[in-house]
């Protein structure tokens, strides 16, 4: 019995030596990459506060009857103070009465929805009077930049974008009522102004959610334009030059995600500096604390994350056709764990594989938006050139590359039988409920 117990010390001693070796290996971290250290850090906005539409976006969430500008300043001041004091932000009280649900132009024809229910729509819009007043001030801005001059982390709050989206729906429903009253000119002006701001917001967004909100808003505008083109084609012909100007190509910088990925890396970097203390709302368990203390190399993990996010930026610059293939493979960049990974910085390597998402689907949303803008731009060109129905196929085939389907790299598809111009959207968009989406293709009926 004593001999048996004596033999037990051998595997225990070996395990202890092995554990000590692993702890020893992880006790020596590597230097922090200078680019990784600088990337994603707070910086002062280039746009002055008085000209920045970002504050007006924040102000859309202010309480009924409140000063929207004062609310936005208080919201931003609290965000900065919370970051400085390393604590969760305290929500600024904003009591808002419930608004009625309005037609969403991205999902249905608001022109059809208001055709026989104009009086009911006006009653609903009356509940949005303050939102519409705020929204009109918002879209008057011609500059936009999300303010991230404080440390932005996983607990940082985003502006409340829902009131903005609801106000935009109200804005387009009001435009639909204007169309029903026979004033195409005024309705076009409303959409022109909104599209102009959404373009500014697309370019000025520095966070992934901000860019996606702008893309969703822009999609809603384009769906409304498609609705107009399909129901009021004859009335729109005199306005063809305005339509082509309104639907000019989206700037490449609005489709580039480098800035957004930089911000995402900055957020991840704050987590990786001390994973055990990442959430001030809770306390790390003993196992988590010990894991970070003995099996985690902070600098090595941040450096590896930096490499991954750089690879992601390069991946997202690929043409949309190539990105659809990456999407099918989940856009994976990080390899699976190997034996060495469980010895050297195991906690860091597990964190990267669990905590870093794929961004491919977000890039494809932007390409879907670009394709829709191209589709409607081509439709506007057809109207401007006064092309007869039997000449559309030839016109489309000879159209400029700025009107090509970005997924195929070829002219948009034209079906003379259904009189539809169309393109095939990404798989993610094909699953959504969208206006003029059928069998995975978004179309414009001429």
Coordinates of C-alpha atoms in Angstrom, one line a residue:
X1 CA 0.0 0.0 0.0
X2 CA 2.8 2.4 1.0
X3 CA 4.6 1.5 -2.3
X4 CA 1.5 2.3 -4.3
X5 CA 1.1 5.7 -2.7
X6 CA 4.7 6.4 -3.3
X7 CA 4.3 5.8 -7.0
X8 CA 1.4 8.2 -7.1
X9 CA 3.8 11.1 -6.4
X10 CA 5.5 10.5 -9.8
X11 CA 2.5 11.6 -12.1
X12 CA 1.6 14.3 -9.6
X13 CA 5.1 15.7 -9.7
X14 CA 5.2 15.4 -13.5
X15 CA 1.9 17.3 -13.7
X16 CA 3.2 19.9 -11.4
X17 CA 6.4 20.3 -13.5
X18 CA 4.3 20.5 -16.7
X19 CA 2.0 23.1 -15.2
X20 CA 5.0 25.1 -13.9
X21 CA 6.5 25.0 -17.4
X22 CA 3.3 26.3 -19.0
X23 CA 3.0 29.1 -16.4
X24 CA 6.7 29.9 -17.0
X25 CA 6.2 30.1 -20.8
X26 CA 3.3 32.5 -20.4
X27 CA 5.1 34.7 -17.9
X28 CA 7.1 36.3 -20.7
X29 CA 5.0 38.5 -23.0
X30 CA 6.1 40.1 -26.3
X31 CA 6.4 43.9 -26.9
X32 CA 3.2 45.6 -28.0
X33 CA 3.1 46.5 -31.7
X34 CA 3.3 50.2 -32.2
X35 CA 0.5 50.2 -34.8
X36 CA -1.7 48.1 -32.6
X37 CA -1.1 50.5 -29.7
X38 CA -2.2 53.5 -31.7
X39 CA -5.1 52.0 -33.6
X40 CA -8.6 52.5 -32.3
X41 CA -7.6 55.0 -29.7
X42 CA -9.9 58.0 -29.0
X43 CA -9.4 61.0 -31.2
X44 CA -11.0 64.4 -31.6
X45 CA -13.7 64.7 -34.3
X46 CA -12.7 66.6 -37.5
X47 CA -16.2 68.1 -37.7
X48 CA -17.1 70.9 -35.4
X49 CA -20.0 70.3 -33.0
X50 CA -22.1 73.1 -34.5
X51 CA -21.9 71.4 -38.0
X52 CA -22.1 67.8 -36.9
X53 CA -25.3 66.0 -37.6
X54 CA -24.3 63.3 -35.1
X55 CA -25.5 65.4 -32.2
X56 CA -28.8 65.8 -34.0
X57 CA -29.1 62.0 -34.4
X58 CA -28.6 61.7 -30.6
X59 CA -31.1 64.4 -30.1
X60 CA -33.8 62.4 -31.9
X61 CA -34.1 60.3 -28.8
X62 CA -34.8 63.2 -26.5
X63 CA -38.0 63.2 -24.3
X64 CA -41.1 64.7 -25.7
X65 CA -41.0 68.5 -25.4
X66 CA -37.4 68.5 -24.3
X67 CA -34.5 70.4 -25.9
X68 CA -33.0 67.9 -28.3
X69 CA -29.6 69.7 -28.4
X70 CA -29.3 69.9 -24.6
X71 CA -30.2 66.2 -24.4
X72 CA -27.5 65.3 -27.0
X73 CA -24.9 67.3 -25.1
X74 CA -25.8 65.7 -21.8
X75 CA -25.7 62.2 -23.4
X76 CA -22.3 62.8 -24.8
X77 CA -21.0 64.4 -21.5
X78 CA -22.1 61.3 -19.6
X79 CA -20.5 58.9 -22.1
X80 CA -17.2 60.8 -21.7
X81 CA -17.4 60.9 -17.9
X82 CA -18.3 57.2 -17.7
X83 CA -15.3 56.3 -19.8
X84 CA -13.0 58.5 -17.7
X85 CA -14.2 56.9 -14.5
X86 CA -14.3 53.4 -15.9
X87 CA -17.9 52.8 -15.1
X88 CA -21.2 52.0 -17.0
X89 CA -23.0 55.0 -18.4
X90 CA -26.1 56.2 -16.6
X91 CA -29.0 56.5 -19.1
X92 CA -30.3 60.0 -19.5
X93 CA -34.0 60.0 -18.8
X94 CA -36.1 60.5 -22.0
X95 CA -39.8 59.8 -21.6
X96 CA -41.5 59.5 -24.9
X97 CA -45.2 58.7 -25.7
X98 CA -45.9 55.7 -27.8
X99 CA -46.2 56.5 -31.5
X100 CA -48.4 54.5 -33.9
X101 CA -46.6 52.1 -36.3
X102 CA -46.3 53.6 -39.8
X103 CA -45.8 52.1 -43.2
X104 CA -42.2 51.1 -43.8
X105 CA -41.2 51.9 -47.4
X106 CA -38.5 49.3 -47.4
X107 CA -41.1 46.6 -46.9
X108 CA -44.2 47.7 -48.7
X109 CA -45.6 50.3 -51.1
X110 CA -46.5 53.4 -48.9
X111 CA -48.1 55.0 -52.0
X112 CA -50.6 52.1 -52.1
X113 CA -51.0 52.1 -48.3
X114 CA -52.0 55.7 -48.2
X115 CA -54.0 55.8 -51.4
X116 CA -57.4 55.1 -49.8
X117 CA -56.4 55.9 -46.2
X118 CA -55.0 59.4 -46.4
X119 CA -57.1 60.8 -43.6
X120 CA -56.0 58.0 -41.2
X121 CA -52.4 58.5 -42.2
X122 CA -52.6 62.2 -41.4
X123 CA -54.0 61.4 -38.0
X124 CA -51.1 59.1 -37.3
X125 CA -48.6 61.7 -38.6
X126 CA -50.0 64.2 -36.1
X127 CA -48.4 62.1 -33.4
X128 CA -45.0 62.5 -35.1
X129 CA -45.1 66.3 -35.3
X130 CA -42.3 66.9 -32.9
X131 CA -40.2 64.0 -34.4
X132 CA -40.7 65.4 -37.9
X133 CA -39.6 68.9 -36.8
X134 CA -36.4 67.3 -35.3
X135 CA -35.9 65.2 -38.3
X136 CA -36.1 68.2 -40.7
X137 CA -33.3 69.9 -38.7
X138 CA -31.3 66.7 -38.7
X139 CA -31.3 66.2 -42.5
X140 CA -30.3 69.8 -43.0
X141 CA -26.8 69.0 -41.8
X142 CA -24.2 68.4 -44.6
X143 CA -21.5 67.1 -42.3
X144 CA -21.5 64.0 -40.0
X145 CA -19.0 62.2 -37.8
X146 CA -19.6 59.9 -34.9
X147 CA -17.8 61.3 -31.9
X148 CA -15.4 58.8 -30.3
X149 CA -13.1 61.1 -28.4
X150 CA -13.4 58.8 -25.3
X151 CA -12.6 55.2 -24.7
X152 CA -15.3 53.1 -26.4
X153 CA -15.7 49.6 -25.0
X154 CA -18.2 46.8 -24.9
X155 CA -20.3 48.6 -22.3
X156 CA -20.4 51.9 -24.1
X157 CA -23.9 52.9 -25.3
X158 CA -24.9 53.9 -28.8
X159 CA -27.4 56.6 -29.6
X160 CA -31.0 55.5 -29.7
X161 CA -31.4 55.0 -33.5
X162 CA -35.0 53.8 -33.3
X163 CA -36.6 57.3 -33.0
X164 CA -34.6 58.4 -36.0
X165 CA -35.8 55.4 -38.1
X166 CA -39.4 56.0 -37.0
X167 CA -39.1 59.7 -37.9
X168 CA -37.8 58.8 -41.3
X169 CA -40.8 56.5 -41.9
X170 CA -43.0 59.4 -41.0
X171 CA -41.1 61.6 -43.4
X172 CA -41.7 59.2 -46.3
X173 CA -45.3 58.6 -45.4
X174 CA -45.8 62.4 -45.5
X175 CA -44.1 62.4 -48.9
X176 CA -46.5 59.7 -50.0
X177 CA -49.4 61.9 -49.0
X178 CA -47.9 64.7 -51.0
X179 CA -47.7 62.4 -54.1
X180 CA -51.4 61.5 -53.6
X181 CA -52.2 65.2 -53.6
X182 CA -50.5 65.5 -57.0
X183 CA -47.4 67.4 -55.9
X184 CA -44.5 65.2 -57.3
X185 CA -42.1 68.1 -57.1
X186 CA -42.5 68.5 -53.3
X187 CA -42.3 64.8 -52.7
X188 CA -39.1 64.5 -54.7
X189 CA -37.6 67.3 -52.8
X190 CA -38.3 65.5 -49.5
X191 CA -36.6 62.3 -50.8
X192 CA -33.7 64.3 -52.3
X193 CA -32.9 65.9 -48.9
X194 CA -33.1 62.6 -47.1
X195 CA -30.9 60.8 -49.5
X196 CA -28.3 63.6 -49.3
X197 CA -28.1 63.2 -45.6
X198 CA -28.0 59.4 -45.6
X199 CA -25.0 59.7 -48.0
X200 CA -23.3 62.0 -45.5
X201 CA -24.1 59.7 -42.6
X202 CA -22.7 56.7 -44.6
X203 CA -19.4 58.4 -45.1
X204 CA -19.1 59.9 -41.6
X205 CA -20.0 56.8 -39.6
X206 CA -17.1 55.3 -37.6
X207 CA -19.0 52.4 -36.0
X208 CA -20.4 49.4 -37.6
X209 CA -23.9 50.0 -36.2
X210 CA -23.8 53.6 -37.4
X211 CA -23.0 52.6 -41.0
X212 CA -25.7 49.9 -40.9
X213 CA -28.3 52.4 -39.7
X214 CA -27.4 54.7 -42.5
X215 CA -27.6 51.9 -45.0
X216 CA -31.0 50.8 -43.7
X217 CA -32.3 54.4 -44.0
X218 CA -30.9 54.8 -47.5
X219 CA -32.5 51.5 -48.5
X220 CA -35.8 52.8 -47.3
X221 CA -35.4 56.0 -49.4
X222 CA -34.5 53.9 -52.5
X223 CA -37.5 51.6 -52.0
X224 CA -39.7 54.7 -51.9
X225 CA -38.1 56.0 -55.2
X226 CA -38.7 52.6 -56.7
X227 CA -42.4 52.8 -55.6
X228 CA -42.6 56.2 -57.3
X229 CA -41.0 55.0 -60.5
X230 CA -43.4 52.1 -60.8
X231 CA -46.6 54.0 -60.0
X232 CA -46.0 57.5 -61.4
X233 CA -43.7 56.9 -64.3
X234 CA -45.4 59.4 -66.7
X235 CA -45.5 62.1 -64.0
X236 CA -41.8 61.6 -63.3
X237 CA -40.5 62.1 -66.8
X238 CA -40.1 65.9 -66.5
X239 CA -38.0 65.3 -63.3
X240 CA -35.6 62.8 -65.0
X241 CA -32.5 65.0 -64.6
X242 CA -33.3 65.4 -60.8
X243 CA -33.7 61.6 -60.5
X244 CA -30.4 60.8 -62.2
X245 CA -28.6 63.4 -60.0
X246 CA -30.3 62.0 -56.9
X247 CA -29.3 58.4 -57.8
X248 CA -25.7 59.1 -58.6
X249 CA -23.2 56.3 -57.7
X250 CA -22.4 55.9 -54.0
X251 CA -19.0 57.1 -53.1
X252 CA -16.4 54.2 -52.7
X253 CA -15.5 55.5 -49.3
X254 CA -19.1 54.8 -48.1
X255 CA -18.6 51.1 -49.0
X256 CA -15.1 50.8 -47.5
X257 CA -15.1 49.3 -44.0
X258 CA -11.5 50.1 -43.0
X259 CA -12.6 52.8 -40.5
X260 CA -15.3 50.7 -39.0
X261 CA -12.9 47.8 -38.5
X262 CA -10.4 50.1 -36.8
X263 CA -13.1 51.1 -34.3
X264 CA -14.1 47.4 -33.8
X265 CA -10.4 46.7 -33.1
X266 CA -10.3 49.5 -30.6
X267 CA -13.2 48.0 -28.7
X268 CA -11.7 44.6 -28.8
X269 CA -8.4 46.0 -27.5
X270 CA -10.0 47.4 -24.4
X271 CA -11.4 43.9 -23.7
X272 CA -8.0 42.2 -24.3
X273 CA -6.1 44.6 -22.0
X274 CA -7.7 42.8 -19.0
X275 CA -10.4 40.2 -19.9
X276 CA -11.1 39.4 -16.2
X277 CA -12.1 43.0 -15.6
X278 CA -13.8 43.6 -18.9
X279 CA -17.2 44.1 -17.3
X280 CA -17.5 46.5 -14.4
X281 CA -21.0 45.3 -13.8
X282 CA -19.8 41.9 -12.6
X283 CA -16.8 40.3 -10.9
X284 CA -14.6 37.8 -12.6
X285 CA -14.6 34.3 -11.1
X286 CA -11.5 32.9 -9.4
X287 CA -10.9 30.6 -12.3
X288 CA -11.1 33.5 -14.8
X289 CA -8.8 35.6 -12.7
X290 CA -6.2 32.8 -12.4
X291 CA -6.5 32.0 -16.1
X292 CA -5.7 35.6 -17.0
X293 CA -3.0 35.8 -14.4
X294 CA -1.0 32.7 -15.4
X295 CA -2.1 31.7 -18.9
X296 CA -2.6 34.9 -20.7
X297 CA -0.2 37.2 -22.6
X298 CA -1.8 40.6 -23.1
X299 CA 0.5 42.1 -25.7
X300 CA 0.7 38.9 -27.7
X301 CA -3.1 38.7 -27.8
X302 CA -3.5 42.3 -28.9
X303 CA -0.9 41.9 -31.5
X304 CA -2.6 38.8 -32.9
X305 CA -5.9 40.6 -32.9
X306 CA -4.3 43.5 -34.8
X307 CA -3.1 41.0 -37.5
X308 CA -6.6 39.5 -37.7
X309 CA -8.3 42.8 -38.1
X310 CA -5.8 43.9 -40.7
X311 CA -6.6 40.6 -42.6
X312 CA -10.3 41.3 -42.2
X313 CA -9.9 44.8 -43.8
X314 CA -8.1 43.2 -46.7
X315 CA -10.8 40.6 -47.0
X316 CA -13.6 43.1 -47.0
X317 CA -12.0 45.1 -49.8
X318 CA -12.6 42.1 -52.1
X319 CA -15.3 42.4 -54.9
X320 CA -18.8 41.5 -53.7
X321 CA -18.8 38.3 -55.8
X322 CA -15.7 37.0 -53.9
X323 CA -17.3 38.1 -50.6
X324 CA -20.4 36.0 -51.2
X325 CA -18.1 32.9 -51.3
X326 CA -16.4 34.1 -48.1
X327 CA -19.8 34.5 -46.5
X328 CA -20.7 30.8 -47.3
X329 CA -17.5 29.9 -45.4
X330 CA -18.4 32.2 -42.5
X331 CA -15.5 34.5 -43.5
X332 CA -13.2 32.5 -41.3
X333 CA -9.7 33.9 -41.0
X334 CA -8.4 32.4 -37.7
X335 CA -7.3 28.8 -37.8
X336 CA -8.4 26.2 -35.3
X337 CA -6.4 25.7 -32.1
X338 CA -3.3 23.5 -32.3
X339 CA -1.4 21.7 -29.5
X340 CA 1.1 24.6 -29.1
X341 CA -1.8 27.1 -28.8
X342 CA -2.9 25.3 -25.6
X343 CA 0.5 25.8 -24.1
X344 CA 1.5 29.3 -25.3
X345 CA -1.1 32.0 -24.4
X346 CA -4.1 29.6 -24.4
X347 CA -6.5 32.1 -22.8
X348 CA -5.6 34.8 -25.4
X349 CA -6.0 32.4 -28.3
X350 CA -9.3 31.1 -27.1
X351 CA -10.6 34.6 -26.6
X352 CA -9.7 35.6 -30.2
X353 CA -11.5 32.5 -31.6
X354 CA -14.6 33.0 -29.4
X355 CA -14.9 36.8 -29.3
X356 CA -14.0 38.0 -32.8
X357 CA -17.0 37.9 -35.2
X358 CA -17.1 37.7 -39.0
X359 CA -17.9 41.0 -40.7
X360 CA -18.6 39.7 -44.2
X361 CA -22.4 39.9 -43.9
X362 CA -22.2 43.6 -43.0
X363 CA -20.0 44.3 -46.1
X364 CA -22.6 42.5 -48.2
X365 CA -25.3 44.8 -46.9
X366 CA -23.4 47.7 -48.3
X367 CA -23.0 46.0 -51.6
X368 CA -26.7 45.2 -51.7
X369 CA -27.4 48.9 -51.1
X370 CA -24.9 49.9 -53.9
X371 CA -26.6 47.4 -56.3
X372 CA -30.0 48.8 -55.5
X373 CA -28.8 52.4 -56.1
X374 CA -27.3 51.3 -59.4
X375 CA -30.5 49.6 -60.4
X376 CA -32.6 52.7 -59.8
X377 CA -30.0 54.9 -61.3
X378 CA -30.2 52.8 -64.5
X379 CA -34.0 53.1 -64.4
X380 CA -33.7 56.9 -64.1
X381 CA -31.3 56.9 -67.1
X382 CA -33.9 55.0 -69.1
X383 CA -36.5 57.6 -68.2
X384 CA -34.2 60.5 -69.0
X385 CA -33.4 59.0 -72.5
X386 CA -37.1 58.3 -73.1
X387 CA -36.3 54.8 -74.2
X388 CA -39.2 52.8 -75.6
X389 CA -40.0 49.4 -74.1
X390 CA -38.6 47.5 -77.1
X391 CA -35.3 49.4 -76.8
X392 CA -34.6 48.8 -73.1
X393 CA -32.7 45.6 -73.6
X394 CA -30.2 47.2 -75.9
X395 CA -29.9 50.3 -73.7
X396 CA -29.2 48.1 -70.6
X397 CA -26.6 46.1 -72.5
X398 CA -24.8 49.3 -73.5
X399 CA -25.1 51.0 -70.1
X400 CA -22.0 52.3 -68.3
X401 CA -20.2 50.2 -65.8
X402 CA -21.5 52.5 -63.0
X403 CA -24.9 50.8 -63.6
X404 CA -23.6 47.2 -63.7
X405 CA -24.7 44.6 -61.2
X406 CA -21.7 44.7 -58.7
X407 CA -22.2 41.0 -58.0
X408 CA -21.9 39.7 -61.6
X409 CA -19.8 42.6 -63.0
X410 CA -22.2 42.6 -66.0
X411 CA -25.2 44.8 -67.0
X412 CA -28.4 44.5 -64.9
X413 CA -30.8 41.7 -66.0
X414 CA -33.8 42.8 -68.1
X415 CA -36.8 40.6 -68.5
X416 CA -39.1 41.9 -71.3
X417 CA -42.0 39.7 -70.3
X418 CA -42.2 40.9 -66.7
X419 CA -40.7 44.3 -67.7
X420 CA -38.3 44.0 -64.8
X421 CA -34.8 45.2 -64.3
X422 CA -33.2 43.1 -61.5
X423 CA -30.1 41.8 -59.7
X424 CA -29.6 38.9 -57.4
X425 CA -29.0 40.0 -53.8
X426 CA -26.8 38.4 -51.1
X427 CA -28.3 35.4 -49.3
X428 CA -28.8 37.4 -46.1
X429 CA -30.8 40.1 -47.9
X430 CA -32.8 37.4 -49.8
X431 CA -34.2 36.2 -46.5
X432 CA -35.5 39.6 -45.4
X433 CA -38.9 41.1 -46.1
X434 CA -38.2 43.8 -48.6
X435 CA -40.1 45.8 -51.2
X436 CA -39.7 44.4 -54.7
X437 CA -37.8 41.3 -53.6
X438 CA -38.8 38.1 -55.3
X439 CA -37.0 34.8 -55.6
X440 CA -33.8 36.3 -54.3
X441 CA -33.9 39.2 -56.8
X442 CA -34.6 42.8 -56.3
X443 CA -36.4 44.3 -59.3
X444 CA -37.7 47.5 -60.7
X445 CA -40.7 47.2 -63.0
X446 CA -40.5 49.7 -65.9

